[in-house]
Amino acid sequence: KIKNCLNLICVRNNIDTIDSQIVKLIGLRLAYVKRAGELKKGKQAIHDPARENQIILKVTQLALENGYPGFIAAEIYKTLLIQANIYEQLN
């Protein structure tokens, strides 16, 4: 549930707090991406389209369960996965 903000300052402060949490979680996710790359070295291709499709389907469903359109989560995650693949290849 969101706070009952009575002004734009309250709304923006809460958005800023959420953004900070999202950035920290992306960093944590990328740390696991890096580890996955280390474990996959010499075993399989870094890029795994089947796994990416599973993730997109999962986050689409989670978005729907959380009351917003699934395509929004899907598009955000498509970008995240592209960037995570680049990050994994650099490490």
PDB file of N, CA and C in Angstrom:
ATOM      1  N   LYS A   1       0.828  -1.199   0.000  1.00  0.00           N
ATOM      2  CA  LYS A   1       0.000   0.000   0.000  1.00  0.00           C
ATOM      3  C   LYS A   1       0.861   1.247   0.000  1.00  0.00           C
ATOM      4  N   ILE A   2       0.384   2.252  -0.695  1.00  0.00           N
ATOM      5  CA  ILE A   2       1.129   3.503  -0.721  1.00  0.00           C
ATOM      6  C   ILE A   2       0.671   4.412   0.415  1.00  0.00           C
ATOM      7  N   LYS A   3       1.563   5.324   0.778  1.00  0.00           N
ATOM      8  CA  LYS A   3       1.221   6.309   1.802  1.00  0.00           C
ATOM      9  C   LYS A   3       0.201   7.281   1.235  1.00  0.00           C
ATOM     10  N   ASN A   4      -0.604   7.825   2.090  1.00  0.00           N
ATOM     11  CA  ASN A   4      -1.598   8.806   1.682  1.00  0.00           C
ATOM     12  C   ASN A   4      -0.942  10.183   1.626  1.00  0.00           C
ATOM     13  N   CYS A   5      -0.191  10.408   0.562  1.00  0.00           N
ATOM     14  CA  CYS A   5       0.502  11.687   0.404  1.00  0.00           C
ATOM     15  C   CYS A   5      -0.493  12.785   0.064  1.00  0.00           C
ATOM     16  N   LEU A   6      -0.321  13.910   0.709  1.00  0.00           N
ATOM     17  CA  LEU A   6      -1.209  15.040   0.484  1.00  0.00           C
ATOM     18  C   LEU A   6      -0.575  16.114  -0.386  1.00  0.00           C
ATOM     19  N   ASN A   7       0.694  15.888  -0.767  1.00  0.00           N
ATOM     20  CA  ASN A   7       1.365  16.858  -1.629  1.00  0.00           C
ATOM     21  C   ASN A   7       2.401  16.153  -2.495  1.00  0.00           C
ATOM     22  N   LEU A   8       2.870  16.869  -3.496  1.00  0.00           N
ATOM     23  CA  LEU A   8       3.820  16.319  -4.459  1.00  0.00           C
ATOM     24  C   LEU A   8       5.172  16.011  -3.821  1.00  0.00           C
ATOM     25  N   ILE A   9       5.568  16.770  -2.822  1.00  0.00           N
ATOM     26  CA  ILE A   9       6.840  16.516  -2.135  1.00  0.00           C
ATOM     27  C   ILE A   9       6.831  15.128  -1.509  1.00  0.00           C
ATOM     28  N   CYS A  10       5.760  14.781  -0.861  1.00  0.00           N
ATOM     29  CA  CYS A  10       5.613  13.458  -0.250  1.00  0.00           C
ATOM     30  C   CYS A  10       5.703  12.359  -1.318  1.00  0.00           C
ATOM     31  N   VAL A  11       4.993  12.554  -2.406  1.00  0.00           N
ATOM     32  CA  VAL A  11       5.008  11.570  -3.498  1.00  0.00           C
ATOM     33  C   VAL A  11       6.429  11.402  -4.026  1.00  0.00           C
ATOM     34  N   ARG A  12       7.088  12.506  -4.321  1.00  0.00           N
ATOM     35  CA  ARG A  12       8.441  12.438  -4.874  1.00  0.00           C
ATOM     36  C   ARG A  12       9.440  11.832  -3.903  1.00  0.00           C
ATOM     37  N   ASN A  13       9.313  12.136  -2.626  1.00  0.00           N
ATOM     38  CA  ASN A  13      10.202  11.541  -1.624  1.00  0.00           C
ATOM     39  C   ASN A  13      10.046  10.026  -1.588  1.00  0.00           C
ATOM     40  N   ASN A  14       8.814   9.565  -1.684  1.00  0.00           N
ATOM     41  CA  ASN A  14       8.584   8.121  -1.690  1.00  0.00           C
ATOM     42  C   ASN A  14       9.099   7.474  -2.969  1.00  0.00           C
ATOM     43  N   ILE A  15       8.926   8.141  -4.096  1.00  0.00           N
ATOM     44  CA  ILE A  15       9.475   7.628  -5.358  1.00  0.00           C
ATOM     45  C   ILE A  15      11.000   7.542  -5.259  1.00  0.00           C
ATOM     46  N   ASP A  16      11.632   8.565  -4.699  1.00  0.00           N
ATOM     47  CA  ASP A  16      13.092   8.560  -4.547  1.00  0.00           C
ATOM     48  C   ASP A  16      13.559   7.403  -3.665  1.00  0.00           C
ATOM     49  N   THR A  17      12.832   7.141  -2.607  1.00  0.00           N
ATOM     50  CA  THR A  17      13.168   6.027  -1.718  1.00  0.00           C
ATOM     51  C   THR A  17      13.058   4.696  -2.453  1.00  0.00           C
ATOM     52  N   ILE A  18      12.001   4.534  -3.204  1.00  0.00           N
ATOM     53  CA  ILE A  18      11.806   3.303  -3.976  1.00  0.00           C
ATOM     54  C   ILE A  18      12.896   3.158  -5.027  1.00  0.00           C
ATOM     55  N   ASP A  19      13.232   4.254  -5.734  1.00  0.00           N
ATOM     56  CA  ASP A  19      14.299   4.209  -6.734  1.00  0.00           C
ATOM     57  C   ASP A  19      15.617   3.756  -6.118  1.00  0.00           C
ATOM     58  N   SER A  20      15.908   4.253  -4.942  1.00  0.00           N
ATOM     59  CA  SER A  20      17.137   3.862  -4.246  1.00  0.00           C
ATOM     60  C   SER A  20      17.142   2.356  -3.961  1.00  0.00           C
ATOM     61  N   GLN A  21      16.005   1.840  -3.530  1.00  0.00           N
ATOM     62  CA  GLN A  21      15.896   0.410  -3.257  1.00  0.00           C
ATOM     63  C   GLN A  21      16.040  -0.408  -4.537  1.00  0.00           C
ATOM     64  N   ILE A  22      15.435   0.048  -5.625  1.00  0.00           N
ATOM     65  CA  ILE A  22      15.518  -0.655  -6.904  1.00  0.00           C
ATOM     66  C   ILE A  22      16.968  -0.712  -7.380  1.00  0.00           C
ATOM     67  N   VAL A  23      17.691   0.411  -7.292  1.00  0.00           N
ATOM     68  CA  VAL A  23      19.083   0.437  -7.732  1.00  0.00           C
ATOM     69  C   VAL A  23      19.929  -0.534  -6.918  1.00  0.00           C
ATOM     70  N   LYS A  24      19.713  -0.586  -5.618  1.00  0.00           N
ATOM     71  CA  LYS A  24      20.449  -1.532  -4.768  1.00  0.00           C
ATOM     72  C   LYS A  24      20.134  -2.970  -5.173  1.00  0.00           C
ATOM     73  N   LEU A  25      18.876  -3.262  -5.449  1.00  0.00           N
ATOM     74  CA  LEU A  25      18.490  -4.617  -5.854  1.00  0.00           C
ATOM     75  C   LEU A  25      19.068  -4.989  -7.219  1.00  0.00           C
ATOM     76  N   ILE A  26      19.144  -4.029  -8.123  1.00  0.00           N
ATOM     77  CA  ILE A  26      19.771  -4.304  -9.416  1.00  0.00           C
ATOM     78  C   ILE A  26      21.247  -4.652  -9.206  1.00  0.00           C
ATOM     79  N   GLY A  27      21.916  -3.927  -8.334  1.00  0.00           N
ATOM     80  CA  GLY A  27      23.314  -4.231  -8.019  1.00  0.00           C
ATOM     81  C   GLY A  27      23.476  -5.634  -7.472  1.00  0.00           C
ATOM     82  N   LEU A  28      22.588  -6.032  -6.590  1.00  0.00           N
ATOM     83  CA  LEU A  28      22.627  -7.381  -6.034  1.00  0.00           C
ATOM     84  C   LEU A  28      22.370  -8.415  -7.118  1.00  0.00           C
ATOM     85  N   ARG A  29      21.404  -8.140  -7.990  1.00  0.00           N
ATOM     86  CA  ARG A  29      21.100  -9.055  -9.093  1.00  0.00           C
ATOM     87  C   ARG A  29      22.315  -9.200 -10.003  1.00  0.00           C
ATOM     88  N   LEU A  30      22.990  -8.085 -10.305  1.00  0.00           N
ATOM     89  CA  LEU A  30      24.172  -8.142 -11.153  1.00  0.00           C
ATOM     90  C   LEU A  30      25.319  -8.914 -10.505  1.00  0.00           C
ATOM     91  N   ALA A  31      25.423  -8.870  -9.199  1.00  0.00           N
ATOM     92  CA  ALA A  31      26.441  -9.671  -8.517  1.00  0.00           C
ATOM     93  C   ALA A  31      26.178 -11.161  -8.762  1.00  0.00           C
ATOM     94  N   TYR A  32      24.914 -11.568  -8.751  1.00  0.00           N
ATOM     95  CA  TYR A  32      24.580 -12.964  -9.046  1.00  0.00           C
ATOM     96  C   TYR A  32      24.777 -13.284 -10.523  1.00  0.00           C
ATOM     97  N   VAL A  33      24.505 -12.315 -11.396  1.00  0.00           N
ATOM     98  CA  VAL A  33      24.766 -12.499 -12.829  1.00  0.00           C
ATOM     99  C   VAL A  33      26.261 -12.760 -13.038  1.00  0.00           C
ATOM    100  N   LYS A  34      27.085 -11.972 -12.380  1.00  0.00           N
ATOM    101  CA  LYS A  34      28.533 -12.152 -12.483  1.00  0.00           C
ATOM    102  C   LYS A  34      28.937 -13.545 -12.020  1.00  0.00           C
ATOM    103  N   ARG A  35      28.366 -13.976 -10.919  1.00  0.00           N
ATOM    104  CA  ARG A  35      28.686 -15.316 -10.394  1.00  0.00           C
ATOM    105  C   ARG A  35      28.222 -16.398 -11.355  1.00  0.00           C
ATOM    106  N   ALA A  36      27.061 -16.217 -11.950  1.00  0.00           N
ATOM    107  CA  ALA A  36      26.564 -17.192 -12.930  1.00  0.00           C
ATOM    108  C   ALA A  36      27.542 -17.287 -14.094  1.00  0.00           C
ATOM    109  N   GLY A  37      28.047 -16.148 -14.549  1.00  0.00           N
ATOM    110  CA  GLY A  37      29.024 -16.140 -15.629  1.00  0.00           C
ATOM    111  C   GLY A  37      30.282 -16.904 -15.256  1.00  0.00           C
ATOM    112  N   GLU A  38      30.727 -16.751 -14.020  1.00  0.00           N
ATOM    113  CA  GLU A  38      31.907 -17.482 -13.551  1.00  0.00           C
ATOM    114  C   GLU A  38      31.647 -18.983 -13.558  1.00  0.00           C
ATOM    115  N   LEU A  39      30.467 -19.384 -13.143  1.00  0.00           N
ATOM    116  CA  LEU A  39      30.132 -20.808 -13.087  1.00  0.00           C
ATOM    117  C   LEU A  39      29.932 -21.408 -14.471  1.00  0.00           C
ATOM    118  N   LYS A  40      29.535 -20.582 -15.439  1.00  0.00           N
ATOM    119  CA  LYS A  40      29.264 -21.065 -16.795  1.00  0.00           C
ATOM    120  C   LYS A  40      30.497 -21.093 -17.687  1.00  0.00           C
ATOM    121  N   LYS A  41      31.572 -20.455 -17.287  1.00  0.00           N
ATOM    122  CA  LYS A  41      32.755 -20.352 -18.142  1.00  0.00           C
ATOM    123  C   LYS A  41      33.158 -21.736 -18.660  1.00  0.00           C
ATOM    124  N   GLY A  42      33.223 -21.869 -19.982  1.00  0.00           N
ATOM    125  CA  GLY A  42      33.648 -23.114 -20.597  1.00  0.00           C
ATOM    126  C   GLY A  42      32.599 -24.204 -20.610  1.00  0.00           C
ATOM    127  N   LYS A  43      31.452 -23.960 -20.009  1.00  0.00           N
ATOM    128  CA  LYS A  43      30.422 -24.995 -19.931  1.00  0.00           C
ATOM    129  C   LYS A  43      29.292 -24.774 -20.916  1.00  0.00           C
ATOM    130  N   GLN A  44      28.875 -23.533 -21.062  1.00  0.00           N
ATOM    131  CA  GLN A  44      27.746 -23.223 -21.945  1.00  0.00           C
ATOM    132  C   GLN A  44      27.795 -21.758 -22.336  1.00  0.00           C
ATOM    133  N   ALA A  45      27.022 -21.444 -23.315  1.00  0.00           N
ATOM    134  CA  ALA A  45      26.958 -20.052 -23.748  1.00  0.00           C
ATOM    135  C   ALA A  45      26.410 -19.182 -22.623  1.00  0.00           C
ATOM    136  N   ILE A  46      26.912 -17.973 -22.561  1.00  0.00           N
ATOM    137  CA  ILE A  46      26.438 -17.031 -21.534  1.00  0.00           C
ATOM    138  C   ILE A  46      24.973 -16.690 -21.768  1.00  0.00           C
ATOM    139  N   HIS A  47      24.634 -16.427 -23.014  1.00  0.00           N
ATOM    140  CA  HIS A  47      23.269 -16.034 -23.348  1.00  0.00           C
ATOM    141  C   HIS A  47      22.368 -17.266 -23.356  1.00  0.00           C
ATOM    142  N   ASP A  48      21.287 -17.219 -22.601  1.00  0.00           N
ATOM    143  CA  ASP A  48      20.358 -18.352 -22.474  1.00  0.00           C
ATOM    144  C   ASP A  48      18.935 -17.865 -22.745  1.00  0.00           C
ATOM    145  N   PRO A  49      18.517 -17.866 -24.021  1.00  0.00           N
ATOM    146  CA  PRO A  49      17.189 -17.346 -24.374  1.00  0.00           C
ATOM    147  C   PRO A  49      16.043 -18.058 -23.670  1.00  0.00           C
ATOM    148  N   ALA A  50      16.158 -19.353 -23.450  1.00  0.00           N
ATOM    149  CA  ALA A  50      15.080 -20.085 -22.769  1.00  0.00           C
ATOM    150  C   ALA A  50      14.908 -19.560 -21.339  1.00  0.00           C
ATOM    151  N   ARG A  51      16.017 -19.355 -20.649  1.00  0.00           N
ATOM    152  CA  ARG A  51      15.970 -18.819 -19.280  1.00  0.00           C
ATOM    153  C   ARG A  51      15.389 -17.401 -19.280  1.00  0.00           C
ATOM    154  N   GLU A  52      15.798 -16.602 -20.265  1.00  0.00           N
ATOM    155  CA  GLU A  52      15.276 -15.240 -20.351  1.00  0.00           C
ATOM    156  C   GLU A  52      13.774 -15.231 -20.586  1.00  0.00           C
ATOM    157  N   ASN A  53      13.289 -16.125 -21.430  1.00  0.00           N
ATOM    158  CA  ASN A  53      11.835 -16.225 -21.653  1.00  0.00           C
ATOM    159  C   ASN A  53      11.104 -16.608 -20.380  1.00  0.00           C
ATOM    160  N   GLN A  54      11.676 -17.520 -19.598  1.00  0.00           N
ATOM    161  CA  GLN A  54      11.074 -17.905 -18.314  1.00  0.00           C
ATOM    162  C   GLN A  54      10.976 -16.690 -17.390  1.00  0.00           C
ATOM    163  N   ILE A  55      12.040 -15.908 -17.344  1.00  0.00           N
ATOM    164  CA  ILE A  55      12.055 -14.719 -16.482  1.00  0.00           C
ATOM    165  C   ILE A  55      10.993 -13.730 -16.930  1.00  0.00           C
ATOM    166  N   ILE A  56      10.897 -13.480 -18.227  1.00  0.00           N
ATOM    167  CA  ILE A  56       9.904 -12.528 -18.751  1.00  0.00           C
ATOM    168  C   ILE A  56       8.488 -12.991 -18.404  1.00  0.00           C
ATOM    169  N   LEU A  57       8.213 -14.275 -18.594  1.00  0.00           N
ATOM    170  CA  LEU A  57       6.883 -14.800 -18.244  1.00  0.00           C
ATOM    171  C   LEU A  57       6.600 -14.656 -16.755  1.00  0.00           C
ATOM    172  N   LYS A  58       7.616 -14.948 -15.935  1.00  0.00           N
ATOM    173  CA  LYS A  58       7.451 -14.865 -14.485  1.00  0.00           C
ATOM    174  C   LYS A  58       7.164 -13.441 -14.033  1.00  0.00           C
ATOM    175  N   VAL A  59       7.951 -12.469 -14.528  1.00  0.00           N
ATOM    176  CA  VAL A  59       7.738 -11.091 -14.079  1.00  0.00           C
ATOM    177  C   VAL A  59       6.448 -10.503 -14.638  1.00  0.00           C
ATOM    178  N   THR A  60       6.041 -10.963 -15.815  1.00  0.00           N
ATOM    179  CA  THR A  60       4.754 -10.530 -16.366  1.00  0.00           C
ATOM    180  C   THR A  60       3.629 -10.958 -15.438  1.00  0.00           C
ATOM    181  N   GLN A  61       3.679 -12.205 -14.995  1.00  0.00           N
ATOM    182  CA  GLN A  61       2.662 -12.717 -14.082  1.00  0.00           C
ATOM    183  C   GLN A  61       2.717 -11.998 -12.732  1.00  0.00           C
ATOM    184  N   LEU A  62       3.916 -11.769 -12.232  1.00  0.00           N
ATOM    185  CA  LEU A  62       4.050 -11.060 -10.951  1.00  0.00           C
ATOM    186  C   LEU A  62       3.478  -9.651 -11.030  1.00  0.00           C
ATOM    187  N   ALA A  63       3.695  -8.984 -12.157  1.00  0.00           N
ATOM    188  CA  ALA A  63       3.126  -7.648 -12.327  1.00  0.00           C
ATOM    189  C   ALA A  63       1.609  -7.705 -12.267  1.00  0.00           C
ATOM    190  N   LEU A  64       1.033  -8.649 -12.975  1.00  0.00           N
ATOM    191  CA  LEU A  64      -0.429  -8.793 -12.965  1.00  0.00           C
ATOM    192  C   LEU A  64      -0.940  -9.048 -11.551  1.00  0.00           C
ATOM    193  N   GLU A  65      -0.238  -9.894 -10.819  1.00  0.00           N
ATOM    194  CA  GLU A  65      -0.631 -10.204  -9.434  1.00  0.00           C
ATOM    195  C   GLU A  65      -0.511  -8.974  -8.530  1.00  0.00           C
ATOM    196  N   ASN A  66       0.354  -8.032  -8.923  1.00  0.00           N
ATOM    197  CA  ASN A  66       0.563  -6.825  -8.128  1.00  0.00           C
ATOM    198  C   ASN A  66      -0.203  -5.621  -8.653  1.00  0.00           C
ATOM    199  N   GLY A  67      -1.114  -5.867  -9.592  1.00  0.00           N
ATOM    200  CA  GLY A  67      -2.057  -4.842  -9.988  1.00  0.00           C
ATOM    201  C   GLY A  67      -1.626  -3.876 -11.076  1.00  0.00           C
ATOM    202  N   TYR A  68      -0.628  -4.246 -11.861  1.00  0.00           N
ATOM    203  CA  TYR A  68      -0.284  -3.379 -12.987  1.00  0.00           C
ATOM    204  C   TYR A  68      -0.025  -4.225 -14.229  1.00  0.00           C
ATOM    205  N   PRO A  69      -0.081  -3.617 -15.407  1.00  0.00           N
ATOM    206  CA  PRO A  69       0.020  -4.378 -16.651  1.00  0.00           C
ATOM    207  C   PRO A  69       1.333  -5.144 -16.778  1.00  0.00           C
ATOM    208  N   GLY A  70       1.225  -6.383 -17.160  1.00  0.00           N
ATOM    209  CA  GLY A  70       2.391  -7.243 -17.289  1.00  0.00           C
ATOM    210  C   GLY A  70       3.399  -6.753 -18.303  1.00  0.00           C
ATOM    211  N   PHE A  71       2.919  -6.081 -19.360  1.00  0.00           N
ATOM    212  CA  PHE A  71       3.851  -5.632 -20.397  1.00  0.00           C
ATOM    213  C   PHE A  71       4.855  -4.626 -19.850  1.00  0.00           C
ATOM    214  N   ILE A  72       4.488  -3.895 -18.811  1.00  0.00           N
ATOM    215  CA  ILE A  72       5.421  -2.922 -18.227  1.00  0.00           C
ATOM    216  C   ILE A  72       6.614  -3.665 -17.614  1.00  0.00           C
ATOM    217  N   ALA A  73       6.333  -4.668 -16.797  1.00  0.00           N
ATOM    218  CA  ALA A  73       7.416  -5.457 -16.199  1.00  0.00           C
ATOM    219  C   ALA A  73       8.209  -6.172 -17.276  1.00  0.00           C
ATOM    220  N   ALA A  74       7.522  -6.705 -18.289  1.00  0.00           N
ATOM    221  CA  ALA A  74       8.212  -7.421 -19.363  1.00  0.00           C
ATOM    222  C   ALA A  74       9.205  -6.510 -20.069  1.00  0.00           C
ATOM    223  N   GLU A  75       8.799  -5.299 -20.396  1.00  0.00           N
ATOM    224  CA  GLU A  75       9.684  -4.381 -21.113  1.00  0.00           C
ATOM    225  C   GLU A  75      10.870  -3.941 -20.248  1.00  0.00           C
ATOM    226  N   ILE A  76      10.616  -3.691 -18.987  1.00  0.00           N
ATOM    227  CA  ILE A  76      11.703  -3.321 -18.073  1.00  0.00           C
ATOM    228  C   ILE A  76      12.705  -4.467 -17.988  1.00  0.00           C
ATOM    229  N   TYR A  77      12.203  -5.684 -17.864  1.00  0.00           N
ATOM    230  CA  TYR A  77      13.096  -6.834 -17.736  1.00  0.00           C
ATOM    231  C   TYR A  77      13.820  -7.170 -19.029  1.00  0.00           C
ATOM    232  N   LYS A  78      13.223  -6.917 -20.166  1.00  0.00           N
ATOM    233  CA  LYS A  78      13.940  -7.122 -21.425  1.00  0.00           C
ATOM    234  C   LYS A  78      15.187  -6.246 -21.448  1.00  0.00           C
ATOM    235  N   THR A  79      15.021  -4.998 -21.050  1.00  0.00           N
ATOM    236  CA  THR A  79      16.164  -4.085 -20.986  1.00  0.00           C
ATOM    237  C   THR A  79      17.166  -4.550 -19.935  1.00  0.00           C
ATOM    238  N   LEU A  80      16.685  -4.936 -18.774  1.00  0.00           N
ATOM    239  CA  LEU A  80      17.560  -5.406 -17.706  1.00  0.00           C
ATOM    240  C   LEU A  80      18.359  -6.623 -18.157  1.00  0.00           C
ATOM    241  N   LEU A  81      17.707  -7.551 -18.850  1.00  0.00           N
ATOM    242  CA  LEU A  81      18.397  -8.758 -19.299  1.00  0.00           C
ATOM    243  C   LEU A  81      19.443  -8.453 -20.367  1.00  0.00           C
ATOM    244  N   ILE A  82      19.148  -7.540 -21.259  1.00  0.00           N
ATOM    245  CA  ILE A  82      20.140  -7.131 -22.261  1.00  0.00           C
ATOM    246  C   ILE A  82      21.374  -6.565 -21.559  1.00  0.00           C
ATOM    247  N   GLN A  83      21.149  -5.664 -20.622  1.00  0.00           N
ATOM    248  CA  GLN A  83      22.265  -5.049 -19.909  1.00  0.00           C
ATOM    249  C   GLN A  83      23.003  -6.062 -19.031  1.00  0.00           C
ATOM    250  N   ALA A  84      22.291  -6.996 -18.445  1.00  0.00           N
ATOM    251  CA  ALA A  84      22.921  -8.029 -17.620  1.00  0.00           C
ATOM    252  C   ALA A  84      23.809  -8.934 -18.483  1.00  0.00           C
ATOM    253  N   ASN A  85      23.366  -9.230 -19.701  1.00  0.00           N
ATOM    254  CA  ASN A  85      24.199 -10.031 -20.608  1.00  0.00           C
ATOM    255  C   ASN A  85      25.486  -9.301 -20.949  1.00  0.00           C
ATOM    256  N   ILE A  86      25.382  -8.006 -21.203  1.00  0.00           N
ATOM    257  CA  ILE A  86      26.582  -7.210 -21.481  1.00  0.00           C
ATOM    258  C   ILE A  86      27.508  -7.227 -20.265  1.00  0.00           C
ATOM    259  N   TYR A  87      26.938  -7.026 -19.096  1.00  0.00           N
ATOM    260  CA  TYR A  87      27.717  -7.015 -17.855  1.00  0.00           C
ATOM    261  C   TYR A  87      28.410  -8.356 -17.644  1.00  0.00           C
ATOM    262  N   GLU A  88      27.682  -9.435 -17.875  1.00  0.00           N
ATOM    263  CA  GLU A  88      28.241 -10.782 -17.678  1.00  0.00           C
ATOM    264  C   GLU A  88      29.410 -11.020 -18.635  1.00  0.00           C
ATOM    265  N   GLN A  89      29.303 -10.550 -19.852  1.00  0.00           N
ATOM    266  CA  GLN A  89      30.370 -10.730 -20.831  1.00  0.00           C
ATOM    267  C   GLN A  89      31.610  -9.917 -20.490  1.00  0.00           C
ATOM    268  N   LEU A  90      31.416  -8.793 -19.815  1.00  0.00           N
ATOM    269  CA  LEU A  90      32.548  -7.949 -19.439  1.00  0.00           C
ATOM    270  C   LEU A  90      33.319  -8.495 -18.245  1.00  0.00           C
ATOM    271  N   ASN A  91      32.700  -9.379 -17.509  1.00  0.00           N
ATOM    272  CA  ASN A  91      33.331  -9.898 -16.275  1.00  0.00           C
ATOM    273  C   ASN A  91      33.859 -11.298 -16.462  1.00  0.00           C
TER     274      ASN A  91
END
